[in-house]
């Protein structure tokens, strides 16, 4: 049921505006809510080398690492260069292709599809707002718990605002290109920490870096 829940989103992220932006490595690209509100998507940062905030995430990665919604794969590639076992998962073929070209390993699948190493990943990542995948954070947290090893970690990037919302959005490029509508979620740190125990996760700590917000959960 959860896999079916995310299929419209999977199709939307494969749509031309997002795939085209990844192909050239730059925006503009946005998530637009039905009421007109826009969330800029940081394509240039995603396609660049890890920045100082990303380095704080990489420093907390232990053992085998699974990056859910890896995008163009900057974190997976960085871990590979360090000789670490890391796998990215993304529904967009162009994202997977960029990850592989950067030297990382990635699969073109939904997180709700069967994945290798389920129950054995020491660190699972939900970075760049990917806690929103599927528009159901509780379902995503439960799925991440299935993938993580006993005692494993989940590192989540949260919204800077104190927000807890489920919305219909679409991807657009500001030049007339538009993808299909799908469900998305945005969670701030407080909302994530409040909901994590019900999905089998214990808040272990929070931190901020370069204006970005993160939570470390343990299984």
PDB file of N, CA and C in Angstrom, residues 77-152:
ATOM      1  N   UNK A  77      28.939   9.630  -3.497  1.00  0.00           N
ATOM      2  CA  UNK A  77      30.247   9.684  -4.152  1.00  0.00           C
ATOM      3  C   UNK A  77      31.344  10.056  -3.168  1.00  0.00           C
ATOM      4  N   UNK A  78      31.049  10.987  -2.258  1.00  0.00           N
ATOM      5  CA  UNK A  78      32.044  11.381  -1.258  1.00  0.00           C
ATOM      6  C   UNK A  78      32.398  10.210  -0.346  1.00  0.00           C
ATOM      7  N   UNK A  79      31.394   9.436   0.059  1.00  0.00           N
ATOM      8  CA  UNK A  79      31.658   8.266   0.896  1.00  0.00           C
ATOM      9  C   UNK A  79      32.466   7.221   0.130  1.00  0.00           C
ATOM     10  N   UNK A  80      32.158   7.050  -1.151  1.00  0.00           N
ATOM     11  CA  UNK A  80      32.905   6.091  -1.960  1.00  0.00           C
ATOM     12  C   UNK A  80      34.378   6.481  -2.038  1.00  0.00           C
ATOM     13  N   UNK A  81      34.652   7.789  -2.172  1.00  0.00           N
ATOM     14  CA  UNK A  81      36.043   8.244  -2.238  1.00  0.00           C
ATOM     15  C   UNK A  81      36.782   7.978  -0.933  1.00  0.00           C
ATOM     16  N   UNK A  82      36.029   7.880   0.151  1.00  0.00           N
ATOM     17  CA  UNK A  82      36.627   7.575   1.451  1.00  0.00           C
ATOM     18  C   UNK A  82      36.758   6.068   1.680  1.00  0.00           C
ATOM     19  N   UNK A  83      36.358   5.289   0.668  1.00  0.00           N
ATOM     20  CA  UNK A  83      36.447   3.839   0.783  1.00  0.00           C
ATOM     21  C   UNK A  83      35.324   3.217   1.576  1.00  0.00           C
ATOM     22  N   UNK A  84      34.223   3.957   1.733  1.00  0.00           N
ATOM     23  CA  UNK A  84      33.095   3.481   2.518  1.00  0.00           C
ATOM     24  C   UNK A  84      32.089   2.754   1.631  1.00  0.00           C
ATOM     25  N   UNK A  85      31.347   1.821   2.204  1.00  0.00           N
ATOM     26  CA  UNK A  85      30.257   1.157   1.495  1.00  0.00           C
ATOM     27  C   UNK A  85      29.028   2.047   1.565  1.00  0.00           C
ATOM     28  N   UNK A  86      28.563   2.526   0.411  1.00  0.00           N
ATOM     29  CA  UNK A  86      27.425   3.435   0.369  1.00  0.00           C
ATOM     30  C   UNK A  86      26.617   3.167  -0.885  1.00  0.00           C
ATOM     31  N   UNK A  87      25.301   3.256  -0.762  1.00  0.00           N
ATOM     32  CA  UNK A  87      24.387   3.048  -1.881  1.00  0.00           C
ATOM     33  C   UNK A  87      23.348   4.149  -1.888  1.00  0.00           C
ATOM     34  N   UNK A  88      23.123   4.738  -3.053  1.00  0.00           N
ATOM     35  CA  UNK A  88      22.053   5.708  -3.217  1.00  0.00           C
ATOM     36  C   UNK A  88      20.842   5.059  -3.852  1.00  0.00           C
ATOM     37  N   UNK A  89      19.665   5.577  -3.509  1.00  0.00           N
ATOM     38  CA  UNK A  89      18.410   5.114  -4.101  1.00  0.00           C
ATOM     39  C   UNK A  89      17.646   6.347  -4.570  1.00  0.00           C
ATOM     40  N   UNK A  90      17.197   6.347  -5.816  1.00  0.00           N
ATOM     41  CA  UNK A  90      16.459   7.486  -6.336  1.00  0.00           C
ATOM     42  C   UNK A  90      15.554   6.998  -7.462  1.00  0.00           C
ATOM     43  N   UNK A  91      14.395   7.644  -7.613  1.00  0.00           N
ATOM     44  CA  UNK A  91      13.444   7.233  -8.648  1.00  0.00           C
ATOM     45  C   UNK A  91      13.734   7.875  -9.995  1.00  0.00           C
ATOM     46  N   UNK A  92      14.700   8.792 -10.050  1.00  0.00           N
ATOM     47  CA  UNK A  92      14.984   9.524 -11.278  1.00  0.00           C
ATOM     48  C   UNK A  92      16.201   8.940 -11.975  1.00  0.00           C
ATOM     49  N   UNK A  93      16.052   8.416 -13.189  1.00  0.00           N
ATOM     50  CA  UNK A  93      17.196   7.834 -13.887  1.00  0.00           C
ATOM     51  C   UNK A  93      18.373   8.786 -14.031  1.00  0.00           C
ATOM     52  N   UNK A  94      18.110  10.059 -14.309  1.00  0.00           N
ATOM     53  CA  UNK A  94      19.215  11.006 -14.476  1.00  0.00           C
ATOM     54  C   UNK A  94      19.977  11.193 -13.165  1.00  0.00           C
ATOM     55  N   UNK A  95      19.281  11.166 -12.027  1.00  0.00           N
ATOM     56  CA  UNK A  95      19.962  11.271 -10.729  1.00  0.00           C
ATOM     57  C   UNK A  95      20.881  10.081 -10.522  1.00  0.00           C
ATOM     58  N   UNK A  96      20.390   8.904 -10.826  1.00  0.00           N
ATOM     59  CA  UNK A  96      21.201   7.692 -10.670  1.00  0.00           C
ATOM     60  C   UNK A  96      22.404   7.741 -11.609  1.00  0.00           C
ATOM     61  N   UNK A  97      22.184   8.188 -12.837  1.00  0.00           N
ATOM     62  CA  UNK A  97      23.280   8.270 -13.802  1.00  0.00           C
ATOM     63  C   UNK A  97      24.359   9.233 -13.322  1.00  0.00           C
ATOM     64  N   UNK A  98      23.960  10.382 -12.771  1.00  0.00           N
ATOM     65  CA  UNK A  98      24.946  11.344 -12.269  1.00  0.00           C
ATOM     66  C   UNK A  98      25.703  10.765 -11.083  1.00  0.00           C
ATOM     67  N   UNK A  99      25.014  10.041 -10.220  1.00  0.00           N
ATOM     68  CA  UNK A  99      25.677   9.427  -9.071  1.00  0.00           C
ATOM     69  C   UNK A  99      26.759   8.456  -9.531  1.00  0.00           C
ATOM     70  N   UNK A 100      26.423   7.635 -10.507  1.00  0.00           N
ATOM     71  CA  UNK A 100      27.383   6.652 -11.006  1.00  0.00           C
ATOM     72  C   UNK A 100      28.561   7.349 -11.691  1.00  0.00           C
ATOM     73  N   UNK A 101      28.276   8.402 -12.465  1.00  0.00           N
ATOM     74  CA  UNK A 101      29.368   9.136 -13.126  1.00  0.00           C
ATOM     75  C   UNK A 101      30.301   9.788 -12.105  1.00  0.00           C
ATOM     76  N   UNK A 102      29.740  10.157 -10.943  1.00  0.00           N
ATOM     77  CA  UNK A 102      30.554  10.776  -9.893  1.00  0.00           C
ATOM     78  C   UNK A 102      31.360   9.755  -9.095  1.00  0.00           C
ATOM     79  N   UNK A 103      31.146   8.475  -9.369  1.00  0.00           N
ATOM     80  CA  UNK A 103      31.902   7.441  -8.681  1.00  0.00           C
ATOM     81  C   UNK A 103      31.158   6.726  -7.580  1.00  0.00           C
ATOM     82  N   UNK A 104      29.859   7.010  -7.441  1.00  0.00           N
ATOM     83  CA  UNK A 104      29.051   6.344  -6.423  1.00  0.00           C
ATOM     84  C   UNK A 104      28.264   5.180  -6.998  1.00  0.00           C
ATOM     85  N   UNK A 105      27.588   4.454  -6.117  1.00  0.00           N
ATOM     86  CA  UNK A 105      26.703   3.357  -6.513  1.00  0.00           C
ATOM     87  C   UNK A 105      25.271   3.761  -6.212  1.00  0.00           C
ATOM     88  N   UNK A 106      24.354   3.478  -7.140  1.00  0.00           N
ATOM     89  CA  UNK A 106      22.962   3.880  -6.939  1.00  0.00           C
ATOM     90  C   UNK A 106      22.035   2.970  -7.716  1.00  0.00           C
ATOM     91  N   UNK A 107      20.810   2.850  -7.210  1.00  0.00           N
ATOM     92  CA  UNK A 107      19.757   2.082  -7.854  1.00  0.00           C
ATOM     93  C   UNK A 107      18.591   3.001  -8.176  1.00  0.00           C
ATOM     94  N   UNK A 108      17.966   2.780  -9.339  1.00  0.00           N
ATOM     95  CA  UNK A 108      16.791   3.558  -9.722  1.00  0.00           C
ATOM     96  C   UNK A 108      15.556   2.833  -9.202  1.00  0.00           C
ATOM     97  N   UNK A 109      15.205   3.113  -7.964  1.00  0.00           N
ATOM     98  CA  UNK A 109      14.054   2.472  -7.310  1.00  0.00           C
ATOM     99  C   UNK A 109      13.429   3.429  -6.301  1.00  0.00           C
ATOM    100  N   UNK A 110      12.194   3.139  -5.959  1.00  0.00           N
ATOM    101  CA  UNK A 110      11.563   3.782  -4.814  1.00  0.00           C
ATOM    102  C   UNK A 110      12.098   3.160  -3.538  1.00  0.00           C
ATOM    103  N   UNK A 111      12.134   3.941  -2.486  1.00  0.00           N
ATOM    104  CA  UNK A 111      12.549   3.407  -1.191  1.00  0.00           C
ATOM    105  C   UNK A 111      11.623   2.302  -0.720  1.00  0.00           C
ATOM    106  N   UNK A 112      10.401   2.282  -1.227  1.00  0.00           N
ATOM    107  CA  UNK A 112       9.435   1.260  -0.824  1.00  0.00           C
ATOM    108  C   UNK A 112       9.529  -0.017  -1.663  1.00  0.00           C
ATOM    109  N   UNK A 113      10.380  -0.007  -2.687  1.00  0.00           N
ATOM    110  CA  UNK A 113      10.653  -1.224  -3.447  1.00  0.00           C
ATOM    111  C   UNK A 113      11.590  -2.128  -2.651  1.00  0.00           C
ATOM    112  N   UNK A 114      11.705  -3.408  -3.020  1.00  0.00           N
ATOM    113  CA  UNK A 114      12.715  -4.262  -2.392  1.00  0.00           C
ATOM    114  C   UNK A 114      14.115  -3.685  -2.623  1.00  0.00           C
ATOM    115  N   UNK A 115      14.910  -3.616  -1.562  1.00  0.00           N
ATOM    116  CA  UNK A 115      16.251  -3.054  -1.648  1.00  0.00           C
ATOM    117  C   UNK A 115      17.266  -4.013  -1.055  1.00  0.00           C
ATOM    118  N   UNK A 116      18.479  -4.027  -1.575  1.00  0.00           N
ATOM    119  CA  UNK A 116      19.503  -4.911  -1.017  1.00  0.00           C
ATOM    120  C   UNK A 116      19.900  -4.486   0.394  1.00  0.00           C
ATOM    121  N   UNK A 117      20.271  -5.446   1.202  1.00  0.00           N
ATOM    122  CA  UNK A 117      20.781  -5.150   2.534  1.00  0.00           C
ATOM    123  C   UNK A 117      19.743  -4.699   3.532  1.00  0.00           C
ATOM    124  N   UNK A 118      18.460  -4.944   3.257  1.00  0.00           N
ATOM    125  CA  UNK A 118      17.412  -4.501   4.190  1.00  0.00           C
ATOM    126  C   UNK A 118      17.674  -5.074   5.579  1.00  0.00           C
ATOM    127  N   UNK A 119      17.632  -4.207   6.574  1.00  0.00           N
ATOM    128  CA  UNK A 119      17.881  -4.609   7.954  1.00  0.00           C
ATOM    129  C   UNK A 119      19.350  -4.656   8.322  1.00  0.00           C
ATOM    130  N   UNK A 120      20.232  -4.203   7.385  1.00  0.00           N
ATOM    131  CA  UNK A 120      21.667  -4.281   7.661  1.00  0.00           C
ATOM    132  C   UNK A 120      22.403  -2.958   7.426  1.00  0.00           C
ATOM    133  N   UNK A 121      21.694  -1.887   7.105  1.00  0.00           N
ATOM    134  CA  UNK A 121      22.352  -0.604   6.884  1.00  0.00           C
ATOM    135  C   UNK A 121      22.614   0.080   8.218  1.00  0.00           C
ATOM    136  N   UNK A 122      23.867   0.442   8.460  1.00  0.00           N
ATOM    137  CA  UNK A 122      24.233   1.052   9.743  1.00  0.00           C
ATOM    138  C   UNK A 122      23.783   2.508   9.833  1.00  0.00           C
ATOM    139  N   UNK A 123      23.804   3.205   8.709  1.00  0.00           N
ATOM    140  CA  UNK A 123      23.355   4.599   8.663  1.00  0.00           C
ATOM    141  C   UNK A 123      22.438   4.771   7.463  1.00  0.00           C
ATOM    142  N   UNK A 124      21.285   5.378   7.694  1.00  0.00           N
ATOM    143  CA  UNK A 124      20.343   5.707   6.622  1.00  0.00           C
ATOM    144  C   UNK A 124      20.214   7.226   6.573  1.00  0.00           C
ATOM    145  N   UNK A 125      20.208   7.784   5.369  1.00  0.00           N
ATOM    146  CA  UNK A 125      20.144   9.240   5.193  1.00  0.00           C
ATOM    147  C   UNK A 125      18.832   9.674   4.548  1.00  0.00           C
ATOM    148  N   UNK A 126      18.262  10.751   5.087  1.00  0.00           N
ATOM    149  CA  UNK A 126      17.138  11.460   4.479  1.00  0.00           C
ATOM    150  C   UNK A 126      17.514  12.947   4.497  1.00  0.00           C
ATOM    151  N   UNK A 127      18.293  13.349   3.503  1.00  0.00           N
ATOM    152  CA  UNK A 127      18.858  14.692   3.456  1.00  0.00           C
ATOM    153  C   UNK A 127      18.148  15.504   2.367  1.00  0.00           C
ATOM    154  N   UNK A 128      18.319  16.836   2.408  1.00  0.00           N
ATOM    155  CA  UNK A 128      17.732  17.732   1.391  1.00  0.00           C
ATOM    156  C   UNK A 128      16.207  17.665   1.373  1.00  0.00           C
ATOM    157  N   UNK A 129      15.601  17.556   2.552  1.00  0.00           N
ATOM    158  CA  UNK A 129      14.143  17.559   2.625  1.00  0.00           C
ATOM    159  C   UNK A 129      13.488  16.254   2.278  1.00  0.00           C
ATOM    160  N   UNK A 130      14.258  15.166   2.159  1.00  0.00           N
ATOM    161  CA  UNK A 130      13.687  13.897   1.709  1.00  0.00           C
ATOM    162  C   UNK A 130      12.797  13.212   2.734  1.00  0.00           C
ATOM    163  N   UNK A 131      12.667  13.763   3.934  1.00  0.00           N
ATOM    164  CA  UNK A 131      11.656  13.277   4.862  1.00  0.00           C
ATOM    165  C   UNK A 131      10.258  13.476   4.259  1.00  0.00           C
ATOM    166  N   UNK A 132      10.178  14.324   3.228  1.00  0.00           N
ATOM    167  CA  UNK A 132       8.891  14.575   2.573  1.00  0.00           C
ATOM    168  C   UNK A 132       8.467  13.510   1.585  1.00  0.00           C
ATOM    169  N   UNK A 133       9.346  12.573   1.241  1.00  0.00           N
ATOM    170  CA  UNK A 133       9.041  11.574   0.219  1.00  0.00           C
ATOM    171  C   UNK A 133       7.742  10.820   0.532  1.00  0.00           C
ATOM    172  N   UNK A 134       6.822  10.843  -0.418  1.00  0.00           N
ATOM    173  CA  UNK A 134       5.558  10.125  -0.265  1.00  0.00           C
ATOM    174  C   UNK A 134       4.479  10.883   0.477  1.00  0.00           C
ATOM    175  N   UNK A 135       4.853  12.011   1.099  1.00  0.00           N
ATOM    176  CA  UNK A 135       3.865  12.803   1.831  1.00  0.00           C
ATOM    177  C   UNK A 135       3.373  12.154   3.098  1.00  0.00           C
ATOM    178  N   UNK A 136       4.070  11.133   3.595  1.00  0.00           N
ATOM    179  CA  UNK A 136       3.660  10.411   4.802  1.00  0.00           C
ATOM    180  C   UNK A 136       4.918  10.100   5.622  1.00  0.00           C
ATOM    181  N   UNK A 137       5.393  11.060   6.423  1.00  0.00           N
ATOM    182  CA  UNK A 137       6.632  10.853   7.169  1.00  0.00           C
ATOM    183  C   UNK A 137       6.623   9.625   8.071  1.00  0.00           C
ATOM    184  N   UNK A 138       5.484   9.309   8.674  1.00  0.00           N
ATOM    185  CA  UNK A 138       5.427   8.139   9.552  1.00  0.00           C
ATOM    186  C   UNK A 138       5.709   6.861   8.770  1.00  0.00           C
ATOM    187  N   UNK A 139       5.108   6.736   7.579  1.00  0.00           N
ATOM    188  CA  UNK A 139       5.357   5.553   6.745  1.00  0.00           C
ATOM    189  C   UNK A 139       6.808   5.493   6.306  1.00  0.00           C
ATOM    190  N   UNK A 140       7.385   6.641   5.977  1.00  0.00           N
ATOM    191  CA  UNK A 140       8.778   6.675   5.541  1.00  0.00           C
ATOM    192  C   UNK A 140       9.714   6.314   6.699  1.00  0.00           C
ATOM    193  N   UNK A 141       9.421   6.807   7.887  1.00  0.00           N
ATOM    194  CA  UNK A 141      10.240   6.468   9.052  1.00  0.00           C
ATOM    195  C   UNK A 141      10.156   4.975   9.365  1.00  0.00           C
ATOM    196  N   UNK A 142       8.964   4.398   9.223  1.00  0.00           N
ATOM    197  CA  UNK A 142       8.834   2.955   9.460  1.00  0.00           C
ATOM    198  C   UNK A 142       9.623   2.165   8.414  1.00  0.00           C
ATOM    199  N   UNK A 143       9.581   2.614   7.163  1.00  0.00           N
ATOM    200  CA  UNK A 143      10.339   1.933   6.118  1.00  0.00           C
ATOM    201  C   UNK A 143      11.845   2.058   6.382  1.00  0.00           C
ATOM    202  N   UNK A 144      12.280   3.228   6.807  1.00  0.00           N
ATOM    203  CA  UNK A 144      13.699   3.409   7.125  1.00  0.00           C
ATOM    204  C   UNK A 144      14.128   2.487   8.259  1.00  0.00           C
ATOM    205  N   UNK A 145      13.226   2.263   9.216  1.00  0.00           N
ATOM    206  CA  UNK A 145      13.553   1.349  10.312  1.00  0.00           C
ATOM    207  C   UNK A 145      13.718  -0.077   9.801  1.00  0.00           C
ATOM    208  N   UNK A 146      12.901  -0.478   8.821  1.00  0.00           N
ATOM    209  CA  UNK A 146      13.044  -1.808   8.227  1.00  0.00           C
ATOM    210  C   UNK A 146      14.398  -1.973   7.538  1.00  0.00           C
ATOM    211  N   UNK A 147      14.913  -0.887   6.987  1.00  0.00           N
ATOM    212  CA  UNK A 147      16.164  -0.937   6.240  1.00  0.00           C
ATOM    213  C   UNK A 147      17.389  -0.863   7.141  1.00  0.00           C
ATOM    214  N   UNK A 148      17.242  -0.218   8.294  1.00  0.00           N
ATOM    215  CA  UNK A 148      18.384   0.008   9.182  1.00  0.00           C
ATOM    216  C   UNK A 148      18.710  -1.231  10.002  1.00  0.00           C
ATOM    217  N   UNK A 149      19.983  -1.358  10.349  1.00  0.00           N
ATOM    218  CA  UNK A 149      20.432  -2.435  11.226  1.00  0.00           C
ATOM    219  C   UNK A 149      19.998  -2.148  12.659  1.00  0.00           C
ATOM    220  N   UNK A 150      19.844  -3.182  13.499  1.00  0.00           N
ATOM    221  CA  UNK A 150      19.585  -2.940  14.919  1.00  0.00           C
ATOM    222  C   UNK A 150      20.663  -2.016  15.492  1.00  0.00           C
ATOM    223  N   UNK A 151      20.225  -0.966  16.172  1.00  0.00           N
ATOM    224  CA  UNK A 151      21.162   0.010  16.706  1.00  0.00           C
ATOM    225  C   UNK A 151      21.649   1.012  15.680  1.00  0.00           C
ATOM    226  N   UNK A 152      21.113   0.939  14.449  1.00  0.00           N
ATOM    227  CA  UNK A 152      21.550   1.841  13.388  1.00  0.00           C
ATOM    228  C   UNK A 152      21.040   3.256  13.574  1.00  0.00           C
TER     229      UNK A 152
END
